[in-house]
Coordinates of C-alpha atoms and ligand atoms in Angstrom, one line a residue:
X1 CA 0.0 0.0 0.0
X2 CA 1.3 3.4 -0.6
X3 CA 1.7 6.0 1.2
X4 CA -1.8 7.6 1.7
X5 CA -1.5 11.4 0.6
X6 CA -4.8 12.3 2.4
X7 CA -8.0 11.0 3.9
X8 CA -10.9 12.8 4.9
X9 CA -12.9 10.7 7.4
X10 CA -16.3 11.2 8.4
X11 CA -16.1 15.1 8.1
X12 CA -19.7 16.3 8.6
X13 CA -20.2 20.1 8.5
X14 CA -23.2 21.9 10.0
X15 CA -24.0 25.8 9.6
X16 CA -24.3 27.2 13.1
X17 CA -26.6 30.3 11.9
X18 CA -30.4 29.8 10.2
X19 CA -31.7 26.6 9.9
X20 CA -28.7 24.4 10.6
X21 CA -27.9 23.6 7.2
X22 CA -26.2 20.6 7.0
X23 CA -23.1 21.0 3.7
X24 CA -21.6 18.1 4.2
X25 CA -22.6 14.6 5.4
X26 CA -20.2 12.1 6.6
X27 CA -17.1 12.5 3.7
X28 CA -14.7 10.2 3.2
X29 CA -12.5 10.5 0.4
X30 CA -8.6 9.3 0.0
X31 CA -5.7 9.5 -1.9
X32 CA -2.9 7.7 -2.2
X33 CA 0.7 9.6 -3.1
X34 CA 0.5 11.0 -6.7
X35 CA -2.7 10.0 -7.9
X36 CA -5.3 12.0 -9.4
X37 CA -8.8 12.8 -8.1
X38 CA -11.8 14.1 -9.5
X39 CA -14.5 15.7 -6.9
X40 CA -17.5 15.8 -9.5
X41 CA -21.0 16.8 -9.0
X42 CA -23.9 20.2 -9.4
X43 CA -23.4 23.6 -7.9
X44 CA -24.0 23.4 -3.8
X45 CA -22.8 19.2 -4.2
X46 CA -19.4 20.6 -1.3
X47 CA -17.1 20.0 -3.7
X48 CA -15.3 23.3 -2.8
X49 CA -15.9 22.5 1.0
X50 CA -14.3 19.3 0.6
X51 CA -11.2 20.2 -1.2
X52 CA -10.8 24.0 1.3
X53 CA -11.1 21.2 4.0
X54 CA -7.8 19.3 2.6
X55 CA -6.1 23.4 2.9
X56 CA -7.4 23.1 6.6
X57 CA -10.1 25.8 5.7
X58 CA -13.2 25.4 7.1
X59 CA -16.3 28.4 6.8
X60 CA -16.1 30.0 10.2
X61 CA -19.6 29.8 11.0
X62 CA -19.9 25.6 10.4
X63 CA -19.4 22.8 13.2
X64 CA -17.0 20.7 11.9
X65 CA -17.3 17.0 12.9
X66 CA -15.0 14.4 11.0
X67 CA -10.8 14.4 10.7
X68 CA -8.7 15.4 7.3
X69 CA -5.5 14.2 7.4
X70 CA -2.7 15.2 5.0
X71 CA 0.5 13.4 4.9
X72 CA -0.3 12.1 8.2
X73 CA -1.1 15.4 9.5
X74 CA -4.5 16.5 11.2
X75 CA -4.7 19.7 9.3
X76 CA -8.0 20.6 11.0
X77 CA -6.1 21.0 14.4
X78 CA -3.1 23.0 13.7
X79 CA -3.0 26.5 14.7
X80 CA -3.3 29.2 12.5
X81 CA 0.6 29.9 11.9
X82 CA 1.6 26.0 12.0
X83 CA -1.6 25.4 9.2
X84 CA 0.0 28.4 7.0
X85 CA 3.2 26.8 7.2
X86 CA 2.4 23.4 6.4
X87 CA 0.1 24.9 3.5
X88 CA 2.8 26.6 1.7
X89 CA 5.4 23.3 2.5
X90 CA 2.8 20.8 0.8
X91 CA 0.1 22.4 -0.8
X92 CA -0.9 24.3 -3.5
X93 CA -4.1 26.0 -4.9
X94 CA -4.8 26.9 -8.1
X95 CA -8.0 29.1 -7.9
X96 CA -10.4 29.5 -10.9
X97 CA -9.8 32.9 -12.2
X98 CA -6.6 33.6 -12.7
X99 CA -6.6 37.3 -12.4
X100 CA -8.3 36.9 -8.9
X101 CA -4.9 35.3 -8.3
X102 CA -2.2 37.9 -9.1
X103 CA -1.3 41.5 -8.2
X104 CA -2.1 43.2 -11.5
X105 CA 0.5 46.1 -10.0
X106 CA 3.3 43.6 -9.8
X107 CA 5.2 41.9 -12.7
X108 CA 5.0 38.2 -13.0
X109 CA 8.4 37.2 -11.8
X110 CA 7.4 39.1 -8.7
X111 CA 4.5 36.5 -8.6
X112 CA 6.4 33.8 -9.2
X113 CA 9.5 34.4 -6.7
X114 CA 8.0 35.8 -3.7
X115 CA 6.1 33.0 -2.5
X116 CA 9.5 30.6 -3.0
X117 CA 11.4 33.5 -1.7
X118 CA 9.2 33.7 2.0
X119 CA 8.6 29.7 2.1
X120 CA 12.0 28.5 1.0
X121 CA 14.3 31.2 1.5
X122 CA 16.0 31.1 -1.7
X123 CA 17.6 33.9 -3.3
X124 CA 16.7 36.2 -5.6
X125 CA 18.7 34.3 -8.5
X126 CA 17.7 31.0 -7.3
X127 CA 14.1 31.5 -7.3
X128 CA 14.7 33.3 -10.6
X129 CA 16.2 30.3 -12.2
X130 CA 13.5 28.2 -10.4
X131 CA 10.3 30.4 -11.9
X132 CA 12.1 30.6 -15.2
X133 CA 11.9 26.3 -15.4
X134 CA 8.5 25.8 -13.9
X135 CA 7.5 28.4 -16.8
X136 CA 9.1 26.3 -19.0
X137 CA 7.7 23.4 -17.8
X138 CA 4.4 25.1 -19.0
X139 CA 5.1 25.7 -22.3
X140 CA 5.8 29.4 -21.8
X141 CA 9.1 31.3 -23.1
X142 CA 10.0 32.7 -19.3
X143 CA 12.6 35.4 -20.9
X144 CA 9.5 36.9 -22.5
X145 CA 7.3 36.2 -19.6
X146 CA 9.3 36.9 -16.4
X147 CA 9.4 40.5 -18.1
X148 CA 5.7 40.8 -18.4
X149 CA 2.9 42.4 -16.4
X150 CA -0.3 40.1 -16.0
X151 CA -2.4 42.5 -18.3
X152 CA -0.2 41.9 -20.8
X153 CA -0.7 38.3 -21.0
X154 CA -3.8 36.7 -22.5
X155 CA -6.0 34.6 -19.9
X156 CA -4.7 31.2 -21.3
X157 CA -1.3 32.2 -20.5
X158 CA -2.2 33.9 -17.1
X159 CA -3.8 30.4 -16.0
X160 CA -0.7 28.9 -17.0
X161 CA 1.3 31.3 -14.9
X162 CA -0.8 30.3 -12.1
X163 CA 0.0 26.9 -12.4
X164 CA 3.7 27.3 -13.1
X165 CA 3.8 29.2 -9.6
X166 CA 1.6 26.6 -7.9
X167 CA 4.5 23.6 -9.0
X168 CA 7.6 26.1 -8.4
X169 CA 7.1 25.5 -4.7
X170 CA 7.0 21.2 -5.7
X171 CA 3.8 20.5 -3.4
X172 CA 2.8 17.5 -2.6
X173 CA -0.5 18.6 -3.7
X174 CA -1.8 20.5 -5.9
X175 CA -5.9 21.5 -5.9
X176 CA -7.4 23.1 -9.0
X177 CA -10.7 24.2 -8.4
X178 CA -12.5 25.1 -11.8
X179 CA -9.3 25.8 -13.0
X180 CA -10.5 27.0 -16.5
X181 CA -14.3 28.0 -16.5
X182 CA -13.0 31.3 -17.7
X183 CA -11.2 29.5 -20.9
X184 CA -12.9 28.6 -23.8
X185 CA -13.5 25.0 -24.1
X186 CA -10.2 23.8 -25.8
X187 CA -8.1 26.3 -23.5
X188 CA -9.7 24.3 -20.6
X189 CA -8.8 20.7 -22.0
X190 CA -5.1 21.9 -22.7
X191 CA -4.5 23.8 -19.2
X192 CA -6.6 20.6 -17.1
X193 CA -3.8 18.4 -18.9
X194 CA -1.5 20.4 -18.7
X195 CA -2.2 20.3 -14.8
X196 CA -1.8 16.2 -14.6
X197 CA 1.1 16.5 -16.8
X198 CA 3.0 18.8 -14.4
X199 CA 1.7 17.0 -11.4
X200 CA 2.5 13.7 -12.8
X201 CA 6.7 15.3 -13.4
X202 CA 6.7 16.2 -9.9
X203 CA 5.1 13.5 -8.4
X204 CA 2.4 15.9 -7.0
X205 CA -1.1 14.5 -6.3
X206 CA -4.3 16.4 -7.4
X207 CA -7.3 16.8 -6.7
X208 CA -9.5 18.5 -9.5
X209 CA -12.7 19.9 -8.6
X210 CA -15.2 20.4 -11.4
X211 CA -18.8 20.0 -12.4
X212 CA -18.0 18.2 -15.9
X213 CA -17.6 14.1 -15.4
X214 CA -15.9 14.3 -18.8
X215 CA -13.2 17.1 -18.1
X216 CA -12.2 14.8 -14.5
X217 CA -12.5 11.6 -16.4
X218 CA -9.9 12.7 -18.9
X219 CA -7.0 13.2 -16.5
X220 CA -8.2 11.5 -13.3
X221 CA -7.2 7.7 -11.8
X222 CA -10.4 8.0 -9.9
X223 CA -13.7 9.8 -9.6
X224 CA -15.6 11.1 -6.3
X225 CA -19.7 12.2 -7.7
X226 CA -21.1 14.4 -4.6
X227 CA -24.2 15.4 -4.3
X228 CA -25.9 17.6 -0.9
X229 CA -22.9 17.6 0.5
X230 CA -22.9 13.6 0.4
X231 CA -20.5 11.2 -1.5
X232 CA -23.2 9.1 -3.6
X233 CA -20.5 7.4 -5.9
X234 CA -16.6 6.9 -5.9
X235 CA -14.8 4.4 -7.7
X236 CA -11.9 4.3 -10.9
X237 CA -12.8 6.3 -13.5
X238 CA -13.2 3.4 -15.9
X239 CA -15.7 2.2 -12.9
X240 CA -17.7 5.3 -12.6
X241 CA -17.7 6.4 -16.1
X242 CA -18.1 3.3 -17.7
X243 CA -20.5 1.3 -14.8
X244 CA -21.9 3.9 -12.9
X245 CA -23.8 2.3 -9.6
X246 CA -26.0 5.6 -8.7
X247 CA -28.3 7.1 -10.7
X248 CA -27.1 10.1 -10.3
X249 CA -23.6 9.1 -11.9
X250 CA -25.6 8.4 -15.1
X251 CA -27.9 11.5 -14.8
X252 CA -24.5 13.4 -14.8
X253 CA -22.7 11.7 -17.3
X254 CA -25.5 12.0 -20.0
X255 CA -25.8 15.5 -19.2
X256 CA -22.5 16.3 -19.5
X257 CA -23.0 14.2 -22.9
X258 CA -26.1 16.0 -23.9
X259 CA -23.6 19.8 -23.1
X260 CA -20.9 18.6 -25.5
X261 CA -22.7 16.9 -28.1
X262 CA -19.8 13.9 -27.6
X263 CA -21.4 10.2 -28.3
X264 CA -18.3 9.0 -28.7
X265 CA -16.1 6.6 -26.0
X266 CA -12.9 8.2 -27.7
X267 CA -13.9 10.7 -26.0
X268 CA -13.8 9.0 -22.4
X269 CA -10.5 7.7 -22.2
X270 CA -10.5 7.4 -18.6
X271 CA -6.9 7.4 -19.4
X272 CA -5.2 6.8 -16.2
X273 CA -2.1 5.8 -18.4
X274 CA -1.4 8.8 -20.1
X275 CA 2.5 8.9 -20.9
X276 CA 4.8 10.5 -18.1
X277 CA 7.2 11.7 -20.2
X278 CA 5.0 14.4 -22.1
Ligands
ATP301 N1 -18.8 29.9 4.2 C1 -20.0 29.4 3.9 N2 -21.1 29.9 4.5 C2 -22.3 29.4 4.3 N3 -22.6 28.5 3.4 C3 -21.6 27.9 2.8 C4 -20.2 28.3 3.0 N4 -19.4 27.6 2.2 C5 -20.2 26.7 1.5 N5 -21.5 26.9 1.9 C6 -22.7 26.2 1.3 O1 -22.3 24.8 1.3 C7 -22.9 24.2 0.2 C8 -21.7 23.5 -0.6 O2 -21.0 24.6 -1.2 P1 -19.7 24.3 -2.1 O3 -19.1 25.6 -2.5 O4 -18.8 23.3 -1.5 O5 -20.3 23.6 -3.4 P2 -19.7 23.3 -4.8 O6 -20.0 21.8 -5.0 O7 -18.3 23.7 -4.8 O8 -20.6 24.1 -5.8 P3 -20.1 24.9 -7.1 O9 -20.0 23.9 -8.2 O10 -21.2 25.9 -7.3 O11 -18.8 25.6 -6.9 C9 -23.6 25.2 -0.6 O12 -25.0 25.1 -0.3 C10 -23.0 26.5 -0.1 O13 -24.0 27.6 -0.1
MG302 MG1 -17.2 25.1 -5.9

């Protein structure tokens, strides 16, 4: 068995405030080193819950029952300045918009050294040389783009800046959450594997949150369908996609078929065995 990179156990979250609202029930989800994970499901499912949870963020107003362990570590119980620490040691976020992510006043090799700089204490030249690979490592020319401002990028390449920051600091995990809703369709397919290719180089595991069954089943070893804040469904993604056991899971999968017009299994690889070397 290897080395588990997370497991959420149990983890039940209850609003405090109005009625009590219960967003999420009883999650259980694991990982083991390096593999990739798909949290699928609609808006309001606690996808987003469940993968802040793995960061050791929890809504301030919820009672949390359950434990989420990464690497061993009960994230839910460190303090503040321990969590932050262990955060930028082993984990990374790549948030949705990536605009939302960057200081539009500062230039981009300002975004890509500082965080190395604080969390590794490298120097300047170091974390140069460092930002300048992980942009190559993204298919971006970094003399050109560690000399750039974010606005004078396009989004595509912004997003791709965000992810060659997230695997500069080599976590051990990486989260993408939505990472492309703002791309056009075929931008999202190249940066999602894109993601799993980088991940897969530096051994990282990830955990991609999204609502399309196709987009996770295209990079991901296994799938996790949420729905109300409940797990209904987790299995490979040959399993889930291919024999679904809820009926949710099939609801999804032909809606996400009906969305893209795709009848085709070519277009379900569930490729778990995509080459490394890409
Ligand atoms: N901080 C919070 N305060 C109050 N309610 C919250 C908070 N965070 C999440 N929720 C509620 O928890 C439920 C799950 O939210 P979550 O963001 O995890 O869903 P999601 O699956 O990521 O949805 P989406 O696909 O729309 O991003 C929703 O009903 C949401 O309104
Ligand atoms: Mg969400």
């Amino acid at each position: 068995m290897t080395e588990p990179l997370f497991e959420v156990e149990d983890l039940t979250m209850t609003l405090r405030a109005g009625h009590g609202k219960t967003i999420l029930r009883s999650v259980s989800v694991g990982a083991s080193a390096g593999e990739a994970i798909g949290l699928i499901g609609e808006s309001g499912a606690g996808k987003s819950t469940t993968a802040r949870a793995l960061l050791g963020m929890t809504p301030p107003e919820a009672a949390v029952h359950g434990t989420v362990r990464v690497l061993g570590t009960d994230v839910l119980s460190l303090r503040r300045s321990r969590l932050q620490r262990f955060r930028a040691e082993n984990v990374a976020l790549i948030a949705q918009d990536p605009r939302a992510s960057v200081n539009p006043m500062h230039g981009i090799e300002v975004f890509l050294t500082e965080a190395m700089r604080a969390n590794r204490n490298l120097s300047k030249a170091e974390a140069r040389r460092r930002a300048a690979e992980a942009l190559e490592q993204v298919g971006l020319d970094p003399e050109k783009v560690l000399r750039s401002y974010p606005h004078e990028v396009s989004g595509g390449m912004l997003q791709r800046v965000v992810i060659a920051a997230a695997v500069a600091v080599e976590p051990r995990l990486l989260i993408a959450d939505e990472p492309s809703t703002a791309l056009d369709v075929t931008s999202q397919a190249t940066v999602i594997s894109l993601l799993r290719r980088v991940a897969r180089r530096t051994g990282a595991g990830l955990v991609l949150v999204t609502h399309n069954i196709e987009v996770a089943a295209s990079v991901c070893d296994r799938l996790v369908v949420m729905r109300a804040g409940s797990v209904v469904e987790t299995g490979t993604t040959d399993q889930v996609l291919h024999r679904p056991l809820a009926e949710y899971t099939r609801a999804l999968i032909e809606a996400t078929r009906a969305v893209s017009g795709a009848t085709d299994r070519d277009d379900f690889p569930g490729n778990a065995t995509e080459s490394a070397h890409a």
